[in-house]
Amino acid sequence: MKEHPSIILGIETSCDETAVAIVQNGQQILANEVASQIDLLEQYGGVYPELACRRHADVLCPLIQKALDAANLKLSDIEGVAVSHTPGLIGALLIGTMTAKSLAYALNIPFVGVHHIEAHLYAALMTEGEPVQYPAIGVVLSGGHTALLRVDDIGNYTLLGATIDDAIGEAFDKVARILELPYPGGPHVETLARSGQKDRFTFKAGRVKERPLAFSFSGLKTKVLYTHRDTPHASADIAAAFQHTAFSDVITKTLLAAKQENTKTLLFGGGVTANCRLREMFQEACKGEYQLYWPQFALSVDNAAMVAGLGYHVFRRKGGGDDYTLSCLPTNKHLSF
Ligand code: KG4
Ligand code: ZN
């Protein structure tokens, strides 16, 4: 058994996407398959955990085969398995983790559990480019997390600030629901905002007393609710103002964190980084003074390439695979990796 495998199969089932990927040396993506549950999400207006788990159980094994076929590999070519084992829906995490353990056991290869949010940040490092100058500021903008971290290396993180209520992606999804857009709302809010006037309404993102790097989006979401109730035919302007306010807040706090930690390097991860306007606003605000690392669009939202890619480093950092007693943790409040 290779304790430090190079060809790694990654499994991602922490929420509503079932994903399998095969990545070589932490970087080279040989296959990246995602089975979306968009039909279920649209039907129920959000994630329905029981159904999400059943769907994972139905599609995961065929998806493993699909990834092997896409990479033109056999199961016996896989040298290690990496799986998101925290944070996420507990039943969903268990399906991915049990599958990873079973595969490792049957093939007599090692497996590791990786942190889903760390994998989101790692996705930014899977794009060919300049080597990263550490320390960097890690900017996590996902459906379940919003956080700024100091990153001293892959595997070495210090939490600087996080949301005290809604995550930014969650705020996008709730605003979409208020504006009667389909789930998941982020891409729909982005599209609608393009035809809106961001300055028609003045919204504010939350500030947290004595914690300048913490986030709060629940007040902003409530403001959207009341504005929509009072001005029902202004959805595009509301979407534009909401998006602009939320992103301006993220930019201000990110640049404050960068100043505090004395760095010019920013790493981005999480589903909201798929938003083109976010990327444009950051480019404008950074005026070429900062080095920005964005994930490829396909690696912004949940995927298994980031899991297999990070797994390569986790095997090395742990000096081998995890024990079969590795458990799944649904919450991981402090983002301790
Ligand atoms: O990182 P992710 O795929 O899953 C979690 O780990 O939570 O993030 C999903 C979130 C959803 O809230 C979704 O609405 C948001 O990312 N999202 C977007 C966009 N695409 C996905 N938010 C804003 N603009 C987008 N284009
Ligand atoms: Zn995610």
mmCIF file of C-alpha atoms and ligand atoms in Angstrom:
data_model
loop_
_atom_site.group_PDB
_atom_site.id
_atom_site.type_symbol
_atom_site.label_atom_id
_atom_site.label_comp_id
_atom_site.label_asym_id
_atom_site.label_seq_id
_atom_site.Cartn_x
_atom_site.Cartn_y
_atom_site.Cartn_z
ATOM 1 C CA MET A 1 0.000 0.000 0.000
ATOM 2 C CA LYS A 2 1.332 3.474 -0.937
ATOM 3 C CA GLU A 3 1.121 5.730 2.135
ATOM 4 C CA HIS A 4 1.634 8.771 -0.106
ATOM 5 C CA PRO A 5 -0.620 8.115 -3.101
ATOM 6 C CA SER A 6 -0.506 10.244 -6.263
ATOM 7 C CA ILE A 7 -3.611 9.133 -8.190
ATOM 8 C CA ILE A 8 -6.460 10.017 -5.855
ATOM 9 C CA LEU A 9 -10.190 9.505 -6.225
ATOM 10 C CA GLY A 10 -12.149 12.233 -4.451
ATOM 11 C CA ILE A 11 -15.717 11.943 -3.170
ATOM 12 C CA GLU A 12 -17.948 14.899 -2.285
ATOM 13 C CA THR A 13 -21.410 14.377 -0.791
ATOM 14 C CA SER A 14 -21.544 16.977 1.986
ATOM 15 C CA CYS A 15 -24.709 18.701 0.772
ATOM 16 C CA ASP A 16 -26.767 18.422 -2.393
ATOM 17 C CA GLU A 17 -24.202 17.607 -5.090
ATOM 18 C CA THR A 18 -22.869 14.111 -5.558
ATOM 19 C CA ALA A 19 -19.386 14.463 -7.030
ATOM 20 C CA VAL A 20 -16.476 12.176 -7.904
ATOM 21 C CA ALA A 21 -13.127 13.225 -9.369
ATOM 22 C CA ILE A 22 -9.738 11.718 -10.071
ATOM 23 C CA VAL A 23 -6.720 13.998 -9.621
ATOM 24 C CA GLN A 24 -3.023 13.246 -10.035
ATOM 25 C CA ASN A 25 -0.361 14.927 -7.875
ATOM 26 C CA GLY A 26 -2.889 17.307 -6.323
ATOM 27 C CA GLN A 27 -3.167 19.312 -9.535
ATOM 28 C CA GLN A 28 -3.877 17.384 -12.705
ATOM 29 C CA ILE A 29 -7.615 16.740 -13.076
ATOM 30 C CA LEU A 30 -8.185 13.433 -14.904
ATOM 31 C CA ALA A 31 -11.959 13.353 -14.291
ATOM 32 C CA ASN A 32 -14.427 15.688 -12.580
ATOM 33 C CA GLU A 33 -18.012 14.392 -12.477
ATOM 34 C CA VAL A 34 -20.938 16.048 -10.722
ATOM 35 C CA ALA A 35 -24.497 14.715 -10.442
ATOM 36 C CA SER A 36 -26.612 17.700 -9.510
ATOM 37 C CA GLN A 37 -29.852 17.392 -7.541
ATOM 38 C CA ILE A 38 -31.269 20.506 -9.151
ATOM 39 C CA ASP A 39 -34.594 18.776 -9.949
ATOM 40 C CA LEU A 40 -35.150 17.986 -6.248
ATOM 41 C CA LEU A 41 -34.020 21.456 -5.184
ATOM 42 C CA GLU A 42 -36.431 23.154 -7.568
ATOM 43 C CA GLN A 43 -39.284 20.930 -6.443
ATOM 44 C CA TYR A 44 -38.744 21.594 -2.720
ATOM 45 C CA GLY A 45 -37.297 25.132 -2.888
ATOM 46 C CA GLY A 46 -34.149 24.060 -1.065
ATOM 47 C CA VAL A 47 -32.210 21.105 0.252
ATOM 48 C CA TYR A 48 -34.385 18.290 1.610
ATOM 49 C CA PRO A 49 -31.816 16.285 3.598
ATOM 50 C CA GLU A 50 -33.603 12.926 3.550
ATOM 51 C CA LEU A 51 -34.058 13.025 -0.219
ATOM 52 C CA ALA A 52 -30.555 14.404 -0.792
ATOM 53 C CA CYS A 53 -29.124 11.389 1.077
ATOM 54 C CA ARG A 54 -31.207 8.881 -0.865
ATOM 55 C CA ARG A 55 -30.071 10.469 -4.106
ATOM 56 C CA HIS A 56 -26.402 10.285 -3.037
ATOM 57 C CA ALA A 57 -26.851 6.594 -2.260
ATOM 58 C CA ASP A 58 -28.418 5.970 -5.688
ATOM 59 C CA VAL A 59 -25.941 7.836 -7.846
ATOM 60 C CA LEU A 60 -22.570 7.603 -6.114
ATOM 61 C CA CYS A 61 -21.389 4.186 -7.365
ATOM 62 C CA PRO A 62 -22.406 4.810 -10.999
ATOM 63 C CA LEU A 63 -20.657 8.185 -10.767
ATOM 64 C CA ILE A 64 -17.429 6.503 -9.610
ATOM 65 C CA GLN A 65 -17.596 4.322 -12.714
ATOM 66 C CA LYS A 66 -18.298 7.376 -14.886
ATOM 67 C CA ALA A 67 -15.215 9.133 -13.482
ATOM 68 C CA LEU A 68 -13.037 6.063 -14.103
ATOM 69 C CA ASP A 69 -14.318 5.867 -17.685
ATOM 70 C CA ALA A 70 -13.684 9.585 -18.247
ATOM 71 C CA ALA A 71 -10.108 9.224 -16.965
ATOM 72 C CA ASN A 72 -9.654 5.983 -18.891
ATOM 73 C CA LEU A 73 -8.562 4.230 -15.696
ATOM 74 C CA LYS A 74 -9.521 1.068 -13.813
ATOM 75 C CA LEU A 75 -10.298 0.866 -10.098
ATOM 76 C CA SER A 76 -6.948 -0.863 -9.620
ATOM 77 C CA ASP A 77 -5.180 2.309 -10.884
ATOM 78 C CA ILE A 78 -6.501 4.352 -7.951
ATOM 79 C CA GLU A 79 -3.866 4.734 -5.222
ATOM 80 C CA GLY A 80 -5.858 6.559 -2.539
ATOM 81 C CA VAL A 81 -9.318 7.925 -1.719
ATOM 82 C CA ALA A 82 -10.143 11.366 -0.262
ATOM 83 C CA VAL A 83 -13.579 12.321 1.028
ATOM 84 C CA SER A 84 -15.238 15.411 2.524
ATOM 85 C CA HIS A 85 -16.104 14.213 6.025
ATOM 86 C CA THR A 86 -16.879 17.619 7.576
ATOM 87 C CA PRO A 87 -18.865 19.931 7.661
ATOM 88 C CA GLY A 88 -22.231 19.198 6.016
ATOM 89 C CA LEU A 89 -25.463 17.225 6.374
ATOM 90 C CA ILE A 90 -24.632 14.284 8.582
ATOM 91 C CA GLY A 91 -26.452 11.625 6.528
ATOM 92 C CA ALA A 92 -24.920 12.958 3.326
ATOM 93 C CA LEU A 93 -21.394 13.002 4.782
ATOM 94 C CA LEU A 94 -21.848 9.438 6.039
ATOM 95 C CA ILE A 95 -22.728 8.122 2.578
ATOM 96 C CA GLY A 96 -19.582 9.597 1.029
ATOM 97 C CA THR A 97 -17.381 8.594 3.937
ATOM 98 C CA MET A 98 -18.664 5.007 4.129
ATOM 99 C CA THR A 99 -18.203 4.652 0.377
ATOM 100 C CA ALA A 100 -14.636 5.985 0.644
ATOM 101 C CA LYS A 101 -13.832 3.580 3.488
ATOM 102 C CA SER A 102 -15.379 0.612 1.652
ATOM 103 C CA LEU A 103 -13.470 1.396 -1.527
ATOM 104 C CA ALA A 104 -10.194 1.773 0.370
ATOM 105 C CA TYR A 105 -10.815 -1.466 2.264
ATOM 106 C CA ALA A 106 -11.729 -3.452 -0.837
ATOM 107 C CA LEU A 107 -8.795 -2.104 -2.866
ATOM 108 C CA ASN A 108 -6.325 -2.181 0.054
ATOM 109 C CA ILE A 109 -5.412 1.479 -0.439
ATOM 110 C CA PRO A 110 -5.402 4.348 2.106
ATOM 111 C CA PHE A 111 -8.146 6.965 2.493
ATOM 112 C CA VAL A 112 -8.272 10.423 4.133
ATOM 113 C CA GLY A 113 -11.066 12.658 5.328
ATOM 114 C CA VAL A 114 -10.724 16.302 4.270
ATOM 115 C CA HIS A 115 -12.433 19.473 5.445
ATOM 116 C CA HIS A 116 -14.888 20.691 2.811
ATOM 117 C CA ILE A 117 -14.080 24.375 3.393
ATOM 118 C CA GLU A 118 -10.343 23.813 3.246
ATOM 119 C CA ALA A 119 -10.985 22.041 -0.069
ATOM 120 C CA HIS A 120 -12.862 25.122 -1.355
ATOM 121 C CA LEU A 121 -9.794 27.263 -0.627
ATOM 122 C CA TYR A 122 -7.468 24.683 -2.163
ATOM 123 C CA ALA A 123 -9.509 24.882 -5.403
ATOM 124 C CA ALA A 124 -7.946 28.329 -6.012
ATOM 125 C CA LEU A 125 -4.515 26.693 -6.032
ATOM 126 C CA MET A 126 -5.443 24.177 -8.725
ATOM 127 C CA THR A 127 -5.160 26.784 -11.461
ATOM 128 C CA GLU A 128 -1.768 26.933 -13.167
ATOM 129 C CA GLY A 129 -0.031 30.179 -12.363
ATOM 130 C CA GLU A 130 2.396 32.008 -10.161
ATOM 131 C CA PRO A 131 3.362 30.189 -6.956
ATOM 132 C CA VAL A 132 1.562 31.674 -3.950
ATOM 133 C CA GLN A 133 3.463 34.103 -1.697
ATOM 134 C CA TYR A 134 2.374 33.302 1.859
ATOM 135 C CA PRO A 135 0.908 34.544 4.092
ATOM 136 C CA ALA A 136 -2.323 35.002 2.165
ATOM 137 C CA ILE A 137 -5.854 35.954 3.140
ATOM 138 C CA GLY A 138 -8.296 33.104 2.492
ATOM 139 C CA VAL A 139 -11.775 34.376 1.590
ATOM 140 C CA VAL A 140 -14.439 31.688 2.011
ATOM 141 C CA LEU A 141 -17.798 32.591 0.458
ATOM 142 C CA SER A 142 -20.069 29.560 0.374
ATOM 143 C CA GLY A 143 -23.629 28.535 1.112
ATOM 144 C CA GLY A 144 -22.815 27.543 4.680
ATOM 145 C CA HIS A 145 -19.731 29.623 5.549
ATOM 146 C CA THR A 146 -18.389 33.147 5.219
ATOM 147 C CA ALA A 147 -14.959 33.615 6.696
ATOM 148 C CA LEU A 148 -11.606 35.359 6.398
ATOM 149 C CA LEU A 149 -8.538 33.344 7.322
ATOM 150 C CA ARG A 150 -4.838 33.958 7.463
ATOM 151 C CA VAL A 151 -3.238 31.204 5.371
ATOM 152 C CA ASP A 152 0.438 30.535 6.080
ATOM 153 C CA ASP A 153 0.562 27.426 3.925
ATOM 154 C CA ILE A 154 -1.747 24.626 2.766
ATOM 155 C CA GLY A 155 -2.799 23.200 6.129
ATOM 156 C CA ASN A 156 -1.852 26.223 8.244
ATOM 157 C CA TYR A 157 -4.817 28.553 8.844
ATOM 158 C CA THR A 158 -5.870 31.110 11.459
ATOM 159 C CA LEU A 159 -9.480 32.256 11.528
ATOM 160 C CA LEU A 160 -9.682 36.063 11.461
ATOM 161 C CA GLY A 161 -13.429 36.597 11.171
ATOM 162 C CA ALA A 162 -16.629 34.770 10.236
ATOM 163 C CA THR A 163 -20.332 35.447 9.925
ATOM 164 C CA ILE A 164 -22.306 35.673 13.129
ATOM 165 C CA ASP A 165 -25.576 34.763 11.371
ATOM 166 C CA ASP A 166 -26.291 33.961 7.688
ATOM 167 C CA ALA A 167 -23.552 32.871 5.313
ATOM 168 C CA ILE A 168 -23.344 35.023 2.182
ATOM 169 C CA GLY A 169 -24.585 32.222 -0.118
ATOM 170 C CA GLU A 170 -27.472 31.604 2.259
ATOM 171 C CA ALA A 171 -28.312 35.328 2.070
ATOM 172 C CA PHE A 172 -28.321 35.099 -1.757
ATOM 173 C CA ASP A 173 -30.639 32.074 -1.565
ATOM 174 C CA LYS A 174 -33.005 33.815 0.870
ATOM 175 C CA VAL A 175 -33.068 37.004 -1.213
ATOM 176 C CA ALA A 176 -33.842 34.877 -4.283
ATOM 177 C CA ARG A 177 -36.756 33.342 -2.437
ATOM 178 C CA ILE A 178 -38.058 36.800 -1.416
ATOM 179 C CA LEU A 179 -37.784 37.912 -5.065
ATOM 180 C CA GLU A 180 -39.508 34.681 -6.151
ATOM 181 C CA LEU A 181 -36.511 33.346 -8.055
ATOM 182 C CA PRO A 182 -35.717 29.600 -8.241
ATOM 183 C CA TYR A 183 -33.353 27.750 -5.879
ATOM 184 C CA PRO A 184 -30.353 27.837 -5.596
ATOM 185 C CA GLY A 185 -30.702 31.578 -5.823
ATOM 186 C CA GLY A 186 -27.160 32.900 -6.214
ATOM 187 C CA PRO A 187 -26.879 32.644 -10.023
ATOM 188 C CA HIS A 188 -30.447 33.958 -10.486
ATOM 189 C CA VAL A 189 -29.791 36.995 -8.290
ATOM 190 C CA GLU A 190 -26.593 37.634 -10.261
ATOM 191 C CA THR A 191 -28.455 37.519 -13.587
ATOM 192 C CA LEU A 192 -31.315 39.716 -12.378
ATOM 193 C CA ALA A 193 -28.912 42.231 -10.804
ATOM 194 C CA ARG A 194 -27.330 42.832 -14.223
ATOM 195 C CA SER A 195 -30.461 44.637 -15.396
ATOM 196 C CA GLY A 196 -30.914 46.596 -12.142
ATOM 197 C CA GLN A 197 -29.786 49.981 -10.776
ATOM 198 C CA LYS A 198 -27.656 49.357 -7.709
ATOM 199 C CA ASP A 199 -28.063 52.943 -6.432
ATOM 200 C CA ARG A 200 -31.852 53.087 -6.336
ATOM 201 C CA PHE A 201 -31.882 51.652 -2.808
ATOM 202 C CA THR A 202 -29.344 52.160 -0.042
ATOM 203 C CA PHE A 203 -28.715 48.985 1.916
ATOM 204 C CA LYS A 204 -26.121 48.268 4.592
ATOM 205 C CA ALA A 205 -24.329 45.075 5.550
ATOM 206 C CA GLY A 206 -23.957 44.366 9.246
ATOM 207 C CA ARG A 207 -21.039 45.430 11.411
ATOM 208 C CA VAL A 208 -20.168 43.500 14.508
ATOM 209 C CA LYS A 209 -19.117 45.487 17.551
ATOM 210 C CA GLU A 210 -15.387 45.274 18.226
ATOM 211 C CA ARG A 211 -14.978 42.591 15.555
ATOM 212 C CA PRO A 212 -14.178 44.484 12.345
ATOM 213 C CA LEU A 213 -13.532 41.278 10.369
ATOM 214 C CA ALA A 214 -16.793 39.541 11.337
ATOM 215 C CA PHE A 215 -19.798 39.466 8.991
ATOM 216 C CA SER A 216 -23.548 39.771 9.474
ATOM 217 C CA PHE A 217 -25.997 39.442 6.591
ATOM 218 C CA SER A 218 -29.315 38.795 8.308
ATOM 219 C CA GLY A 219 -30.212 42.510 8.668
ATOM 220 C CA LEU A 220 -29.472 43.085 4.989
ATOM 221 C CA LYS A 221 -31.748 40.198 4.041
ATOM 222 C CA THR A 222 -34.563 41.616 6.224
ATOM 223 C CA LYS A 223 -34.111 45.022 4.567
ATOM 224 C CA VAL A 224 -34.556 43.300 1.197
ATOM 225 C CA LEU A 225 -37.756 41.698 2.470
ATOM 226 C CA TYR A 226 -39.275 45.037 3.559
ATOM 227 C CA THR A 227 -38.119 46.887 0.448
ATOM 228 C CA HIS A 228 -39.689 44.230 -1.774
ATOM 229 C CA ARG A 229 -42.919 44.406 0.221
ATOM 230 C CA ASP A 230 -43.028 48.229 -0.085
ATOM 231 C CA THR A 231 -41.803 48.393 -3.709
ATOM 232 C CA PRO A 232 -43.002 45.177 -5.357
ATOM 233 C CA HIS A 233 -41.966 45.950 -8.944
ATOM 234 C CA ALA A 234 -38.326 46.716 -8.305
ATOM 235 C CA SER A 235 -36.823 43.224 -8.115
ATOM 236 C CA ALA A 236 -33.882 43.920 -10.440
ATOM 237 C CA ASP A 237 -32.925 47.115 -8.583
ATOM 238 C CA ILE A 238 -33.256 45.326 -5.237
ATOM 239 C CA ALA A 239 -31.097 42.429 -6.475
ATOM 240 C CA ALA A 240 -28.444 44.861 -7.749
ATOM 241 C CA ALA A 241 -28.396 46.873 -4.511
ATOM 242 C CA PHE A 242 -28.268 43.718 -2.366
ATOM 243 C CA GLN A 243 -25.436 42.179 -4.377
ATOM 244 C CA HIS A 244 -23.449 45.414 -4.456
ATOM 245 C CA THR A 245 -23.842 45.923 -0.692
ATOM 246 C CA ALA A 246 -22.883 42.357 0.207
ATOM 247 C CA PHE A 247 -19.826 42.346 -2.077
ATOM 248 C CA SER A 248 -18.649 45.818 -1.010
ATOM 249 C CA ASP A 249 -18.733 44.586 2.572
ATOM 250 C CA VAL A 250 -16.683 41.476 1.709
ATOM 251 C CA ILE A 251 -14.132 43.607 -0.184
ATOM 252 C CA THR A 252 -13.745 46.173 2.610
ATOM 253 C CA LYS A 253 -13.212 43.492 5.253
ATOM 254 C CA THR A 254 -10.883 41.422 3.052
ATOM 255 C CA LEU A 255 -8.642 44.429 2.365
ATOM 256 C CA LEU A 256 -8.685 45.305 6.055
ATOM 257 C CA ALA A 257 -7.578 41.749 6.874
ATOM 258 C CA ALA A 258 -4.847 41.946 4.224
ATOM 259 C CA LYS A 259 -3.559 45.189 5.734
ATOM 260 C CA GLN A 260 -3.673 43.748 9.241
ATOM 261 C CA GLU A 261 -1.729 40.633 8.197
ATOM 262 C CA ASN A 262 0.557 42.606 5.901
ATOM 263 C CA THR A 263 -0.083 40.587 2.748
ATOM 264 C CA LYS A 264 -1.011 41.267 -0.867
ATOM 265 C CA THR A 265 -2.171 37.730 -1.675
ATOM 266 C CA LEU A 266 -5.853 36.736 -1.706
ATOM 267 C CA LEU A 267 -7.204 33.180 -2.138
ATOM 268 C CA PHE A 268 -10.894 32.718 -2.902
ATOM 269 C CA GLY A 269 -13.169 29.713 -2.406
ATOM 270 C CA GLY A 270 -16.838 28.700 -2.229
ATOM 271 C CA GLY A 271 -19.909 28.795 -4.461
ATOM 272 C CA VAL A 272 -20.360 32.576 -4.371
ATOM 273 C CA THR A 273 -16.959 33.006 -6.089
ATOM 274 C CA ALA A 274 -18.733 31.779 -9.254
ATOM 275 C CA ASN A 275 -20.259 35.282 -9.391
ATOM 276 C CA CYS A 276 -18.639 37.345 -12.191
ATOM 277 C CA ARG A 277 -19.603 40.669 -10.632
ATOM 278 C CA LEU A 278 -17.782 39.677 -7.430
ATOM 279 C CA ARG A 279 -14.626 38.987 -9.425
ATOM 280 C CA GLU A 280 -14.927 42.302 -11.311
ATOM 281 C CA MET A 281 -15.513 44.291 -8.125
ATOM 282 C CA PHE A 282 -12.460 42.715 -6.479
ATOM 283 C CA GLN A 283 -10.291 43.421 -9.550
ATOM 284 C CA GLU A 284 -11.424 47.052 -9.531
ATOM 285 C CA ALA A 285 -10.841 47.464 -5.789
ATOM 286 C CA CYS A 286 -7.413 45.793 -5.843
ATOM 287 C CA LYS A 287 -6.107 47.887 -8.778
ATOM 288 C CA GLY A 288 -3.397 45.377 -9.622
ATOM 289 C CA GLU A 289 -1.766 45.788 -6.205
ATOM 290 C CA TYR A 290 -2.818 42.355 -5.025
ATOM 291 C CA GLN A 291 -2.283 38.858 -6.366
ATOM 292 C CA LEU A 292 -5.743 37.227 -6.624
ATOM 293 C CA TYR A 293 -6.227 33.440 -6.860
ATOM 294 C CA TRP A 294 -9.703 32.394 -8.037
ATOM 295 C CA PRO A 295 -10.893 28.830 -8.611
ATOM 296 C CA GLN A 296 -11.840 27.858 -12.162
ATOM 297 C CA PHE A 297 -15.610 28.419 -12.410
ATOM 298 C CA ALA A 298 -16.308 24.660 -12.328
ATOM 299 C CA LEU A 299 -14.339 24.443 -9.072
ATOM 300 C CA SER A 300 -16.160 27.340 -7.337
ATOM 301 C CA VAL A 301 -19.283 25.365 -6.521
ATOM 302 C CA ASP A 302 -19.209 21.966 -4.833
ATOM 303 C CA ASN A 303 -17.043 19.450 -6.696
ATOM 304 C CA ALA A 304 -14.763 16.525 -5.897
ATOM 305 C CA ALA A 305 -11.651 17.716 -7.776
ATOM 306 C CA MET A 306 -10.882 20.076 -4.890
ATOM 307 C CA VAL A 307 -11.316 17.150 -2.473
ATOM 308 C CA ALA A 308 -8.993 14.814 -4.393
ATOM 309 C CA GLY A 309 -6.517 17.685 -4.946
ATOM 310 C CA LEU A 310 -6.364 18.606 -1.272
ATOM 311 C CA GLY A 311 -6.313 14.899 -0.341
ATOM 312 C CA TYR A 312 -2.880 14.610 -1.985
ATOM 313 C CA HIS A 313 -1.509 17.111 0.573
ATOM 314 C CA VAL A 314 -3.475 15.710 3.512
ATOM 315 C CA PHE A 315 -1.956 12.233 2.972
ATOM 316 C CA ARG A 316 1.492 13.823 3.197
ATOM 317 C CA ARG A 317 0.650 16.046 6.153
ATOM 318 C CA LYS A 318 -0.805 13.138 8.142
ATOM 319 C CA GLY A 319 2.013 10.791 7.093
ATOM 320 C CA GLY A 320 -0.495 8.335 5.584
ATOM 321 C CA GLY A 321 -4.197 7.573 5.541
ATOM 322 C CA ASP A 322 -6.857 7.881 8.245
ATOM 323 C CA ASP A 323 -8.032 5.131 10.494
ATOM 324 C CA TYR A 324 -11.319 3.363 9.649
ATOM 325 C CA THR A 325 -12.802 4.869 12.834
ATOM 326 C CA LEU A 326 -12.722 8.369 11.262
ATOM 327 C CA SER A 327 -16.092 9.980 11.983
ATOM 328 C CA CYS A 328 -18.162 12.624 10.228
ATOM 329 C CA LEU A 329 -18.738 16.007 11.888
ATOM 330 C CA PRO A 330 -21.809 17.931 10.686
ATOM 331 C CA THR A 331 -20.630 21.282 12.084
ATOM 332 C CA ASN A 332 -17.196 22.698 12.421
ATOM 333 C CA LYS A 333 -17.793 26.135 13.801
ATOM 334 C CA HIS A 334 -14.240 27.258 14.214
ATOM 335 C CA LEU A 335 -13.068 26.009 10.834
ATOM 336 C CA SER A 336 -10.268 24.169 12.616
ATOM 337 C CA PHE A 337 -8.786 22.066 9.900
HETATM 338 O O1 KG4 B 1 -19.732 26.343 -1.865
HETATM 339 P P1 KG4 B 1 -21.088 25.885 -2.286
HETATM 340 O O2 KG4 B 1 -21.239 25.192 -3.606
HETATM 341 O O3 KG4 B 1 -21.723 24.979 -1.200
HETATM 342 C C1 KG4 B 1 -21.422 25.106 0.165
HETATM 343 O O4 KG4 B 1 -20.351 24.611 0.591
HETATM 344 O O5 KG4 B 1 -22.244 25.766 0.839
HETATM 345 O O6 KG4 B 1 -21.961 27.204 -2.279
HETATM 346 C C2 KG4 B 1 -23.295 27.196 -2.655
HETATM 347 C C3 KG4 B 1 -23.794 28.625 -2.553
HETATM 348 C C4 KG4 B 1 -25.288 28.747 -2.716
HETATM 349 O O7 KG4 B 1 -25.781 29.528 -1.653
HETATM 350 C C5 KG4 B 1 -25.441 29.451 -4.053
HETATM 351 O O8 KG4 B 1 -26.573 30.263 -4.153
HETATM 352 C C6 KG4 B 1 -24.161 30.270 -4.108
HETATM 353 O O9 KG4 B 1 -23.182 29.424 -3.576
HETATM 354 N N1 KG4 B 1 -23.827 30.646 -5.488
HETATM 355 C C7 KG4 B 1 -23.788 31.931 -5.921
HETATM 356 C C8 KG4 B 1 -23.497 31.867 -7.310
HETATM 357 N N2 KG4 B 1 -23.364 30.554 -7.671
HETATM 358 C C9 KG4 B 1 -23.565 29.818 -6.538
HETATM 359 N N3 KG4 B 1 -23.973 33.096 -5.269
HETATM 360 C C10 KG4 B 1 -23.877 34.236 -5.985
HETATM 361 N N4 KG4 B 1 -23.633 34.261 -7.311
HETATM 362 C C11 KG4 B 1 -23.428 33.119 -8.012
HETATM 363 N N5 KG4 B 1 -23.184 33.156 -9.330
HETATM 364 ZN ZN ZN B 2 -19.207 23.830 -0.620
#
